[in-house]
PDB file of C-alpha atoms in Angstrom:
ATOM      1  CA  UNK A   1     -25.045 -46.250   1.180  1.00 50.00           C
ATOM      2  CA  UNK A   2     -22.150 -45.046  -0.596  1.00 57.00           C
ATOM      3  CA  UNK A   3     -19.720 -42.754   1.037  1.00 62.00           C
ATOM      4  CA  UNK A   4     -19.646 -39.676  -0.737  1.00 69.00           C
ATOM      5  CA  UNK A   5     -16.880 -37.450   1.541  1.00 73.00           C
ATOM      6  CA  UNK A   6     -14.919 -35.458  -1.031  1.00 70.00           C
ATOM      7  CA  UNK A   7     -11.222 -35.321  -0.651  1.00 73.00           C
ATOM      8  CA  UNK A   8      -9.898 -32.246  -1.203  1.00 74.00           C
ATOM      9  CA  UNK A   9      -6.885 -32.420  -4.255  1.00 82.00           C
ATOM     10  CA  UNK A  10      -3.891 -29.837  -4.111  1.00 86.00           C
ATOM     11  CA  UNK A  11      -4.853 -28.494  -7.736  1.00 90.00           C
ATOM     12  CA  UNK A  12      -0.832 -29.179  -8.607  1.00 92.00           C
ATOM     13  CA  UNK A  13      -0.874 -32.459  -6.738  1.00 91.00           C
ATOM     14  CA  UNK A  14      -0.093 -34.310 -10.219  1.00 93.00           C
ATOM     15  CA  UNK A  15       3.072 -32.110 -10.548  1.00 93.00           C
ATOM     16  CA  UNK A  16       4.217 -32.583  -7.411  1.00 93.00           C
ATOM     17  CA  UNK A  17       7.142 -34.959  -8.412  1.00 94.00           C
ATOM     18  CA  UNK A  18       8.243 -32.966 -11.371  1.00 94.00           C
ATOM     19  CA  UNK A  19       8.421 -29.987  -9.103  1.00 94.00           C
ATOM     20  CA  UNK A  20      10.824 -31.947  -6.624  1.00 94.00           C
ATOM     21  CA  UNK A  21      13.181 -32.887  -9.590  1.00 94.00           C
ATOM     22  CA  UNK A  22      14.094 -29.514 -10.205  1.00 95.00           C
ATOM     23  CA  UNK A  23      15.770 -29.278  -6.883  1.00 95.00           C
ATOM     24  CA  UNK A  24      18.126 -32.519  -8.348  1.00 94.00           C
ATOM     25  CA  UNK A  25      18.339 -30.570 -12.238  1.00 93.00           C
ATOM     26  CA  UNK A  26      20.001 -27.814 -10.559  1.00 94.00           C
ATOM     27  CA  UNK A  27      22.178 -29.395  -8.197  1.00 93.00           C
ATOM     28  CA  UNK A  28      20.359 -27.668  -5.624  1.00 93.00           C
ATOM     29  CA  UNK A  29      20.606 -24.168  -6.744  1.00 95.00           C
ATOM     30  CA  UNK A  30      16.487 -24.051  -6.303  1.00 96.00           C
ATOM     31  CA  UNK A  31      13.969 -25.290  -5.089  1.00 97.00           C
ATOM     32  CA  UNK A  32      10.279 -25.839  -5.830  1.00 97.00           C
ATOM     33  CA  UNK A  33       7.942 -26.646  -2.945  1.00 96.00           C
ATOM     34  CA  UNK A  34       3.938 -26.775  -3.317  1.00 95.00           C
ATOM     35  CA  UNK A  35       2.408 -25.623   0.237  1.00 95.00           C
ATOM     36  CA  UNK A  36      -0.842 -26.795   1.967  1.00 92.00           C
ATOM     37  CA  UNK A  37      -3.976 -24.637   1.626  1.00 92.00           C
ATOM     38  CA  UNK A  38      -4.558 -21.567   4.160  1.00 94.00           C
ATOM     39  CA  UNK A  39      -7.685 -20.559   5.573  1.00 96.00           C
ATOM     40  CA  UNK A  40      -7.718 -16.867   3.777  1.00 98.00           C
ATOM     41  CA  UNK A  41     -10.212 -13.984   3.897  1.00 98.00           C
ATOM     42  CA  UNK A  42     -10.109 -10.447   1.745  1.00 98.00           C
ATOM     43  CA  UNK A  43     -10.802  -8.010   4.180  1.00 98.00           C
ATOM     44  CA  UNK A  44     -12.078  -4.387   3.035  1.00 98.00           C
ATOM     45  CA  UNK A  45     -12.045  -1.714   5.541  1.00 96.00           C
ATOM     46  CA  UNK A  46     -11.325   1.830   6.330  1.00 96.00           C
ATOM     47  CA  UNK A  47      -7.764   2.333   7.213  1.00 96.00           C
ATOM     48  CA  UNK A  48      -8.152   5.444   8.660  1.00 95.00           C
ATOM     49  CA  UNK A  49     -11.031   4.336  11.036  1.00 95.00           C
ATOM     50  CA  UNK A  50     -11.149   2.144  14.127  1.00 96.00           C
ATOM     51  CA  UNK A  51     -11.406  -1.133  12.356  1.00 97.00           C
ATOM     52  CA  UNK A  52      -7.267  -1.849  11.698  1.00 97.00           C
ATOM     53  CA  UNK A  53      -6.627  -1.555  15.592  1.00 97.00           C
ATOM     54  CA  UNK A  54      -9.904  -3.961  16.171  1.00 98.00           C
ATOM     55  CA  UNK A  55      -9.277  -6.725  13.744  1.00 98.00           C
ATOM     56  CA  UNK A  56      -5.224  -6.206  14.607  1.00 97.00           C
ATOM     57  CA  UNK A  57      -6.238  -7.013  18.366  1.00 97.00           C
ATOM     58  CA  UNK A  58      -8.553 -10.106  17.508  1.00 97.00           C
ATOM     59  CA  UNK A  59      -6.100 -11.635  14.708  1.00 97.00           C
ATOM     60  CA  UNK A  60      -3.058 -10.884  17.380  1.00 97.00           C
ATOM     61  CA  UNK A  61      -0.743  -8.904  15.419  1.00 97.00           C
ATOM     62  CA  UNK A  62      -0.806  -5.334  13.603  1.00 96.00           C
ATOM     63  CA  UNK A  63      -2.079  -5.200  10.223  1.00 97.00           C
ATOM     64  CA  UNK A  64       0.684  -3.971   7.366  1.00 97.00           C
ATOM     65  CA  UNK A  65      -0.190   0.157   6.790  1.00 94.00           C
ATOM     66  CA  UNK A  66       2.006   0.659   3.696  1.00 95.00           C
ATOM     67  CA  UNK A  67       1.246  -0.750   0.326  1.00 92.00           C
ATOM     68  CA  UNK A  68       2.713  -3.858  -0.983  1.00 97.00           C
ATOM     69  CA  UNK A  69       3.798  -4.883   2.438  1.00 98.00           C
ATOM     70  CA  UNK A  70       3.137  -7.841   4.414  1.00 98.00           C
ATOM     71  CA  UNK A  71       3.712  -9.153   8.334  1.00 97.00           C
ATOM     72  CA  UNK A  72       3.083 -12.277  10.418  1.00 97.00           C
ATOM     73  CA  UNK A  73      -0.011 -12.531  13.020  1.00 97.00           C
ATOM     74  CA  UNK A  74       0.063 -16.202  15.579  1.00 97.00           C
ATOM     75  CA  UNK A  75      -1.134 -18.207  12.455  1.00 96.00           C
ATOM     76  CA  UNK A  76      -0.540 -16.829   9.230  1.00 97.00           C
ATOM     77  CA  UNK A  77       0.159 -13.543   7.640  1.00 98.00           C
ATOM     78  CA  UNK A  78      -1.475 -10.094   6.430  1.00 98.00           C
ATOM     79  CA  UNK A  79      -0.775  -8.810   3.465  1.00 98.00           C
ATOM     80  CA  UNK A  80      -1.678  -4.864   2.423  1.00 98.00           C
ATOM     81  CA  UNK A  81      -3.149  -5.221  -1.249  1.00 97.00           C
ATOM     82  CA  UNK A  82      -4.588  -2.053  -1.743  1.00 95.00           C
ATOM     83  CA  UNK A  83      -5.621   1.478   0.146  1.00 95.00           C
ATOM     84  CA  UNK A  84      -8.558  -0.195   2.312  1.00 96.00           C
ATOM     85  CA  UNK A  85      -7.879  -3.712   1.652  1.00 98.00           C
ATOM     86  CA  UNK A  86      -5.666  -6.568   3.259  1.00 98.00           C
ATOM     87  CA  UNK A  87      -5.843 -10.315   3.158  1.00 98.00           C
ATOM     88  CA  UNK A  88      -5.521 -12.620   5.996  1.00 98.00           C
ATOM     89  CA  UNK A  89      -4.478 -15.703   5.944  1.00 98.00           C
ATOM     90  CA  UNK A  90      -4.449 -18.558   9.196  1.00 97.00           C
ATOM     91  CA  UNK A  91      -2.754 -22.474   9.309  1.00 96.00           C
ATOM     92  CA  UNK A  92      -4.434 -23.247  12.433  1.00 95.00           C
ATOM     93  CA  UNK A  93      -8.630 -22.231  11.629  1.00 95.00           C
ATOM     94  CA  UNK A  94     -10.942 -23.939   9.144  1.00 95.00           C
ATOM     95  CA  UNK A  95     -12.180 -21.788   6.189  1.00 95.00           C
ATOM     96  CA  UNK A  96     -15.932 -21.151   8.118  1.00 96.00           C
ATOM     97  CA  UNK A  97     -14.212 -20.097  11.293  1.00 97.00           C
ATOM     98  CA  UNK A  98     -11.479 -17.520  10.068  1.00 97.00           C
ATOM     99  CA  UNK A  99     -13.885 -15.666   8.052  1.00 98.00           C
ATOM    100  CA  UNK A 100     -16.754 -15.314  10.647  1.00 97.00           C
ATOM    101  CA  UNK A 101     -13.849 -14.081  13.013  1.00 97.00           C
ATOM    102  CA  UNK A 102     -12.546 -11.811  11.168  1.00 98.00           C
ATOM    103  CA  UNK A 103     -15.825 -10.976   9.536  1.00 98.00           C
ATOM    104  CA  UNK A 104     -17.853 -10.481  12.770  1.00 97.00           C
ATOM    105  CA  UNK A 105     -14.679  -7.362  14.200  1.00 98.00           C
ATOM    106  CA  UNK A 106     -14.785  -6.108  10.677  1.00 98.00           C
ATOM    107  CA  UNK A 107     -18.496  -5.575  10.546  1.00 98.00           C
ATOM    108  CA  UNK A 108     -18.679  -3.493  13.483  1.00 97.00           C
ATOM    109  CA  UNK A 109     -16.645  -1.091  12.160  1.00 97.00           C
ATOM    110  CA  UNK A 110     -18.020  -0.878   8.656  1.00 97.00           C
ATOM    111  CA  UNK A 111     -15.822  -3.506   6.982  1.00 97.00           C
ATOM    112  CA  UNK A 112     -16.286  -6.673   6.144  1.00 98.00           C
ATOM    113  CA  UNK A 113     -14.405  -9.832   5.407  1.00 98.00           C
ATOM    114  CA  UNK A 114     -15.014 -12.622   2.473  1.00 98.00           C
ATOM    115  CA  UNK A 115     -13.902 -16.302   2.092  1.00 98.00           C
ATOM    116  CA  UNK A 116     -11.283 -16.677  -0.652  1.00 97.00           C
ATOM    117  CA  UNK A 117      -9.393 -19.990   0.856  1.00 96.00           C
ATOM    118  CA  UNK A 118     -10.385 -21.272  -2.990  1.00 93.00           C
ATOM    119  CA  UNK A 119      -8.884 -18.635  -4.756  1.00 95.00           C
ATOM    120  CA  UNK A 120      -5.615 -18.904  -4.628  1.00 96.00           C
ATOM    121  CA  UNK A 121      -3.086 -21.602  -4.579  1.00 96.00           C
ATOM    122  CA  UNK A 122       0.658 -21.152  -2.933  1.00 96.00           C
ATOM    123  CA  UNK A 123       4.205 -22.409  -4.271  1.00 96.00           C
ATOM    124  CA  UNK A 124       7.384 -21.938  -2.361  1.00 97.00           C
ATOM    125  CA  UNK A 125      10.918 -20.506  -4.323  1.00 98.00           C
ATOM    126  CA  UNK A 126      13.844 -21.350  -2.039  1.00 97.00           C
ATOM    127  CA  UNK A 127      17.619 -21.013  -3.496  1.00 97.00           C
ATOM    128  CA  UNK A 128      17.877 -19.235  -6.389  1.00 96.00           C
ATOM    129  CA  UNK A 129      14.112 -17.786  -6.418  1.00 96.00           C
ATOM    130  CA  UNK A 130      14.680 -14.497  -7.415  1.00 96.00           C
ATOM    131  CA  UNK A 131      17.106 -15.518 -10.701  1.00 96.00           C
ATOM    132  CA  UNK A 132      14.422 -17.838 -11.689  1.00 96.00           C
ATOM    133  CA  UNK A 133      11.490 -15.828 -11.336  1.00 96.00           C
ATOM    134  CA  UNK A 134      13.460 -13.372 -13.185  1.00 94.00           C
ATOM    135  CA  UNK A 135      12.960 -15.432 -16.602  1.00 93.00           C
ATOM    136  CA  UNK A 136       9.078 -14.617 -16.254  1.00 95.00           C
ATOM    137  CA  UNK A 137       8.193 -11.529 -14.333  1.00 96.00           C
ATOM    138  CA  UNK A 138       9.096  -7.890 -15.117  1.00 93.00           C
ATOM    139  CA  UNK A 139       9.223  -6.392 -11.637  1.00 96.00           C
ATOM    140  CA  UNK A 140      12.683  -5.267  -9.896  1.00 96.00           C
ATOM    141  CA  UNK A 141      13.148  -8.599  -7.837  1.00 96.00           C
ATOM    142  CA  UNK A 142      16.526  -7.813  -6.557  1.00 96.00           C
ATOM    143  CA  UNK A 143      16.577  -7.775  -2.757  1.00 96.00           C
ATOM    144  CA  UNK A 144      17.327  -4.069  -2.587  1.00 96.00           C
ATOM    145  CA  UNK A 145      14.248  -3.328  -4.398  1.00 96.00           C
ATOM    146  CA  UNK A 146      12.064  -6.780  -3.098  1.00 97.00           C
ATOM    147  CA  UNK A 147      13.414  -7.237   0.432  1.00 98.00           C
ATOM    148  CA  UNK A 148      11.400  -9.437   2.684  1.00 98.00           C
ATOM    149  CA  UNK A 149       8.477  -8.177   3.694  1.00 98.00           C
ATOM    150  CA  UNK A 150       7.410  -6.782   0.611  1.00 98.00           C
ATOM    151  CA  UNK A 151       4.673  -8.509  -1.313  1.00 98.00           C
ATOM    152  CA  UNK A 152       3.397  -7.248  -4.922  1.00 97.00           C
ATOM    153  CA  UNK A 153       1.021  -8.440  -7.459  1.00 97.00           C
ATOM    154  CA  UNK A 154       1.907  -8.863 -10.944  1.00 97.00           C
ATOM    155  CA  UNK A 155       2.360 -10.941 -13.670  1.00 97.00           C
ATOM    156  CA  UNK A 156       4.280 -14.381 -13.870  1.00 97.00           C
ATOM    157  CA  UNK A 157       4.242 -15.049 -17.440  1.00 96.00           C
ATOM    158  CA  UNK A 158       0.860 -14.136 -18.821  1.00 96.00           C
ATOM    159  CA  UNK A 159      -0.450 -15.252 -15.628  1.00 97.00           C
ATOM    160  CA  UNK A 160      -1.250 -12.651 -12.776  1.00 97.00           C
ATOM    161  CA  UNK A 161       0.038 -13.842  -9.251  1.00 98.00           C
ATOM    162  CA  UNK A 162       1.207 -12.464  -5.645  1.00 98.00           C
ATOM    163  CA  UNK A 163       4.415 -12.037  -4.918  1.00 98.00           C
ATOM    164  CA  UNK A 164       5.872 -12.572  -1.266  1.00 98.00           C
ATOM    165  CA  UNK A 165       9.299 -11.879  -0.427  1.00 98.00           C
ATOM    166  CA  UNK A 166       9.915 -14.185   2.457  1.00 98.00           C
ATOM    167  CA  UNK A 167      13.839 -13.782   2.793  1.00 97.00           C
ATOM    168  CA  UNK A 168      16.902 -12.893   0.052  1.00 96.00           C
ATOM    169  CA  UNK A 169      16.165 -16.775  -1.394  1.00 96.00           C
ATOM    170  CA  UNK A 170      12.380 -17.698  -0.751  1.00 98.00           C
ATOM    171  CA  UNK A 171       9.490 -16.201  -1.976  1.00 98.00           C
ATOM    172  CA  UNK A 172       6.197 -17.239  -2.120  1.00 98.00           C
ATOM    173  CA  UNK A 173       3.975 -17.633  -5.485  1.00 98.00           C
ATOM    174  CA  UNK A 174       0.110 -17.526  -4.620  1.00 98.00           C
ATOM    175  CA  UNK A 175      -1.776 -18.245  -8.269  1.00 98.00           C
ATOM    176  CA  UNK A 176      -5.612 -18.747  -8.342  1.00 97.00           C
ATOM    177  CA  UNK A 177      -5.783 -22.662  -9.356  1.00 96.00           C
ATOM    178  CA  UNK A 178      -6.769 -22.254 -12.673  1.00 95.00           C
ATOM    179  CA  UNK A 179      -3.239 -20.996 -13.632  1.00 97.00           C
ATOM    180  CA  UNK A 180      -1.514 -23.019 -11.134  1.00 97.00           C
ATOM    181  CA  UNK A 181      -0.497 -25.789 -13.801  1.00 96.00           C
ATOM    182  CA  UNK A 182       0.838 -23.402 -16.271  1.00 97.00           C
ATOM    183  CA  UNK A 183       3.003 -21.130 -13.779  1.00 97.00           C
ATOM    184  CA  UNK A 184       4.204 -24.409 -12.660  1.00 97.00           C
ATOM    185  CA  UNK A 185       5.530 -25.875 -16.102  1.00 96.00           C
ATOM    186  CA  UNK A 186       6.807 -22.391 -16.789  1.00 97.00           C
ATOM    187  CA  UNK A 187       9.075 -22.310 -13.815  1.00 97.00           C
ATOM    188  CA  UNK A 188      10.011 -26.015 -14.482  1.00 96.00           C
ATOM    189  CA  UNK A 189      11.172 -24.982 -17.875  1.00 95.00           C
ATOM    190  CA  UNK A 190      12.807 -21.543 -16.579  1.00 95.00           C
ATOM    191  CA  UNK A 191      14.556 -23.878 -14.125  1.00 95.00           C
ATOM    192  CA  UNK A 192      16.637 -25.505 -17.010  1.00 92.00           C
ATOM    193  CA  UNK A 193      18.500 -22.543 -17.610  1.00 91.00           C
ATOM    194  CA  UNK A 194      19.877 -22.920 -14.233  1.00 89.00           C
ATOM    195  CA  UNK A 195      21.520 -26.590 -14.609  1.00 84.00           C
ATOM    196  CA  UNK A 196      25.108 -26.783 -14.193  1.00 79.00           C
ATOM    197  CA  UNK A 197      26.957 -26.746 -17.677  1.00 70.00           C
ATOM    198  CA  UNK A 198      29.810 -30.016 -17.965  1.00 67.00           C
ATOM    199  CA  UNK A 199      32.968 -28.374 -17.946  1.00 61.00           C
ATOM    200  CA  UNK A 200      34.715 -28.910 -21.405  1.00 67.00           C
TER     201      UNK A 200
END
């Protein structure tokens, strides 16, 4: 019998060297960096109610209470997208696992928590992130106004994406896969306004 295991693709696998010349284009100025998928769940519950402290205490870390913020837990990160809902992300569980734990602390407390591992894909802007993304996005992205631990969701282009402000240069694109190809091509091509001009 034919084996018919299913490897999974990185949806911008076939880009991945024309991402990694960009780093040589700009003499090193920036950077672009596809990351490995994340176990991730949406999780929807009452902020004011018990169920923050309880899924904080199972996940190891506090979840983020204002908007647009984000903060790091043992294996991943939580980021605040809206009044009563966060997502969750973990390196270290499988897809199955992180939701039913999270799921099962948000559920007895009148939440719940949802598999979205498929619906987003991340890229990584180190060196000059904030000048590049600059080229495509209309939010504020200067550190004073972005520092790190801010996250946001806007658009990249005339794609929609989440912003997260790792540090002063790196920031973190997530993109649902569909879009994944163009934001890449259009911060390839935004990238080429940041090659070093030949001095006359």
């Amino acid at each position: 019998m034919a084996d018919r295991t299913l490897t999974p693709t990185h949806p911008l696998a076939d880009r991945r060297g024309l991402l990694a010349t960009v780093a040589d284009e700009t003499a090193g100025a920036v950077r672009l960096e596809l990351e490995a998928p994340v176990a991730a769940v949406d999780l929807r519950l009452d902020p004011r109610g018990t169920g923050p402290a309880a899924v904080a205490a199972a996940i190891g870390a506090a979840l983020p209470s204002a908007p647009d913020t984000w903060t790091a837990h043992p294996t991943g990160a939580a980021l605040r997208l809206g009044p009563d809902e966060w997502l969750l992300t973990s390196t270290a569980a499988s897809a199955e696992d992180w939701e039913f734990h999270v799921d099962e602390v948000a559920a007895a407390h009148g939440g719940m928590a949802v598999d979205v591992s498929a619906q987003r894909t991340s890229l990584r802007v180190r060196g000059a992130a904030r000048e590049l993304l600059s080229f495509g996005c209309a939010l504020d992205l200067r550190p004073a106004s972005f520092p790190a631990g801010r996250c946001a969701q806007t658009l990249l282009g005339q794609s929609g994406v989440l912003l997260v402000a790792h540090d002063v240069d790196d920031l973190q694109i997530l993109v649902r896969p569909s879009f994944a190809a163009y934001v890449a091509d259009l911060l390839v091509d935004a990238a080429g306004e940041l090659v070093p001009q030949p001095v006359p």
